Coordinates of C-alpha atoms in Angstrom, one line a residue:
X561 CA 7.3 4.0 11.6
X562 CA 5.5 0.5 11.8
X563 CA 5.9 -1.2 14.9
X564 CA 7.3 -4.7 13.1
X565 CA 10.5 -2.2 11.5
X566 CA 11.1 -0.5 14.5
X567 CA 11.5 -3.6 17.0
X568 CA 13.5 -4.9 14.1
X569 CA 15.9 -2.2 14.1
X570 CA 15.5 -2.2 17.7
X571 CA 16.8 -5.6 18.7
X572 CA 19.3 -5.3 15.9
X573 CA 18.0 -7.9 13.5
X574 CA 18.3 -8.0 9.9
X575 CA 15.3 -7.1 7.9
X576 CA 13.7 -10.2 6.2
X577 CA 14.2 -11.7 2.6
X578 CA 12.8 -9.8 0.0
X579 CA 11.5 -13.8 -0.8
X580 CA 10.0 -13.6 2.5
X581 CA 8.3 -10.1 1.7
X582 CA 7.0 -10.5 -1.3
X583 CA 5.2 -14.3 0.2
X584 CA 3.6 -12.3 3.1
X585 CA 2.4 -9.6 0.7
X586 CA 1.4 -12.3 -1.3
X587 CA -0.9 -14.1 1.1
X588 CA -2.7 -10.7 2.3
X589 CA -3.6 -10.2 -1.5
X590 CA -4.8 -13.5 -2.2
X591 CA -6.7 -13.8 1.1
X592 CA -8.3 -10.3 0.4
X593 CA -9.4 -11.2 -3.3
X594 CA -11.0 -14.0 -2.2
X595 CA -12.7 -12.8 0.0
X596 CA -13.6 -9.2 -0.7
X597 CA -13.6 -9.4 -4.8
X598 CA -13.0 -6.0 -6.8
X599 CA -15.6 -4.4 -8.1
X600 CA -14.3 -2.4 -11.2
X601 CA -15.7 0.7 -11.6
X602 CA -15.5 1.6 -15.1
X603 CA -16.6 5.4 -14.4
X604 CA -13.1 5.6 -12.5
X605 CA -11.1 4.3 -15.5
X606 CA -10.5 1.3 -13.0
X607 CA -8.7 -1.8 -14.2
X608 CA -7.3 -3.3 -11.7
X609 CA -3.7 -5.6 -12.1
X610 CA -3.3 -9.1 -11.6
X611 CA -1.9 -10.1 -7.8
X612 CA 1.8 -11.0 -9.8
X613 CA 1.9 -7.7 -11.0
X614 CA 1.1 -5.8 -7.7
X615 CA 3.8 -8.2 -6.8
X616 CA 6.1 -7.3 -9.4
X617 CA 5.8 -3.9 -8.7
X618 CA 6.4 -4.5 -4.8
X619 CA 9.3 -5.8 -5.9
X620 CA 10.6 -3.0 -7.5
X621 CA 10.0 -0.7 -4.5
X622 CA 11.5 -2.8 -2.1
X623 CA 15.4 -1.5 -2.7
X624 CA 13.7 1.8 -1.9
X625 CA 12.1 0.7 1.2
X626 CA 15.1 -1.4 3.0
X627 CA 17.5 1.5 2.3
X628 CA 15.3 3.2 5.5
X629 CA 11.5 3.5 6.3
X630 CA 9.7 5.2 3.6
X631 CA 6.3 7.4 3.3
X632 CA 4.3 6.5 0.3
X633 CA 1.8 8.2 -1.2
X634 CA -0.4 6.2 -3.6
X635 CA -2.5 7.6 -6.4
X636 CA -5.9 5.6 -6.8
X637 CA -5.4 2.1 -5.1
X638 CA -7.7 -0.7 -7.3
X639 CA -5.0 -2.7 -7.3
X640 CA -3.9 -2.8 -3.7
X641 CA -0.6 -2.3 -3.7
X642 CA -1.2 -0.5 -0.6
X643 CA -2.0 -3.7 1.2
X644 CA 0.9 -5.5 -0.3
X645 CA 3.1 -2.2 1.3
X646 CA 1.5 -2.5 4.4
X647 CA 2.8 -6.2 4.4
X648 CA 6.4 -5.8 4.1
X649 CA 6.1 -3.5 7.4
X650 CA 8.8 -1.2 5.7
X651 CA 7.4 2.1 5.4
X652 CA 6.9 4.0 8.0
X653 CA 3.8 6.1 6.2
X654 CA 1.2 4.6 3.6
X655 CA -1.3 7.1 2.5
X656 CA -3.8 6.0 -0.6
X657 CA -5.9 8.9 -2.2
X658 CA -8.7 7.8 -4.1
X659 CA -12.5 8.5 -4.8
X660 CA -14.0 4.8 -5.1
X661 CA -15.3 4.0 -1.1
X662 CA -15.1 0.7 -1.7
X663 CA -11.2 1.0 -2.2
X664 CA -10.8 2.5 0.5
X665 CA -12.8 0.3 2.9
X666 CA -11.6 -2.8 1.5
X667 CA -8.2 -1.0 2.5
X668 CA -9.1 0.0 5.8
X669 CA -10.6 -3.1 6.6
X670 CA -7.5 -5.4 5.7
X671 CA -4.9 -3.4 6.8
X672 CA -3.8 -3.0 10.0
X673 CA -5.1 -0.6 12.5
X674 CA -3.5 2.3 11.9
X675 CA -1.0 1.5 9.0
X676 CA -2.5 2.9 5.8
X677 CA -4.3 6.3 5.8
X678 CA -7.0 6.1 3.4
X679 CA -8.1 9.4 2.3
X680 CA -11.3 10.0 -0.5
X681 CA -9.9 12.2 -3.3
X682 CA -10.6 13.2 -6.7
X683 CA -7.6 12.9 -8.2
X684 CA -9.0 15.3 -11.1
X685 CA -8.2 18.3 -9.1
X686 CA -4.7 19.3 -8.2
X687 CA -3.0 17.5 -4.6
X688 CA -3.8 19.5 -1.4
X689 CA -0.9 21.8 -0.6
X690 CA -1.2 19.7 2.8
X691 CA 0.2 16.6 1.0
X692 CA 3.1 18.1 -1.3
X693 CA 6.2 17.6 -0.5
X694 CA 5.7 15.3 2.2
X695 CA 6.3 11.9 1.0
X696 CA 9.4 10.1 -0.4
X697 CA 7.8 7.3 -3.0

């Protein structure tokens, strides 16, 4: 569970506004895009979404995530929804399988420590028995 949910729950405070959520995630997208820029791979059938889509999506999740902590696993992470996760503070597990090193650096290196697990997967082949099963999104 991420330390920022857990003292939350802790002291007994209410989790923050979605509004709130979604302008932290927000500012972590925009800061990493401008200054780490994606670099599509078209080999990888990349095509990365717009920061208000990641967004949108976020938003989507986030009923999901504020009913309790959460383990996600994400599929290929060009887009970096990942980061935008990690933001919110709400699951308790991110893990983002994907082939393209420079997804997963870029995700290593502006997350925080510890928060995301960034594993390099081909997605071609069929999930490890090790990962089945064991996430909720």
């Amino acid at each position: 569970m991420t330390s920022g949910y857990r003292e939350r729950l802790q002291r007994g405070l209410s989790l923050t506004t979605s509004s709130d959520l979604l302008i932290n995630a927000r500012r972590v997208l925009e800061t990493c895009s401008k200054q780490s820029p994606a670099r599509v791979r078209n080999d990888l059938d990349q095509c990365p979404a717009t920061i208000s889509t990641v967004l949108r999506r976020l938003q989507l999740l986030l009923p999901l995530l504020n009913e309790c902590p959460r383990s996600v696993l994400l599929l290929g992470d060009d887009d970096l929804l990942g980061l935008a996760l990690a933001a919110t503070e709400l699951p308790e597990r991110i893990t983002v399988l994907d082939l393209d090193d420079a997804v997963l650096e870029k995700t290593a290196q502006w997350s925080p420590p510890g928060c995301i697990e960034t594993v390099r997967y081909d997605l071609r082949m069929p999930l490890p028995e090790t990962l089945l099963s064991q996430f909720s999104i």
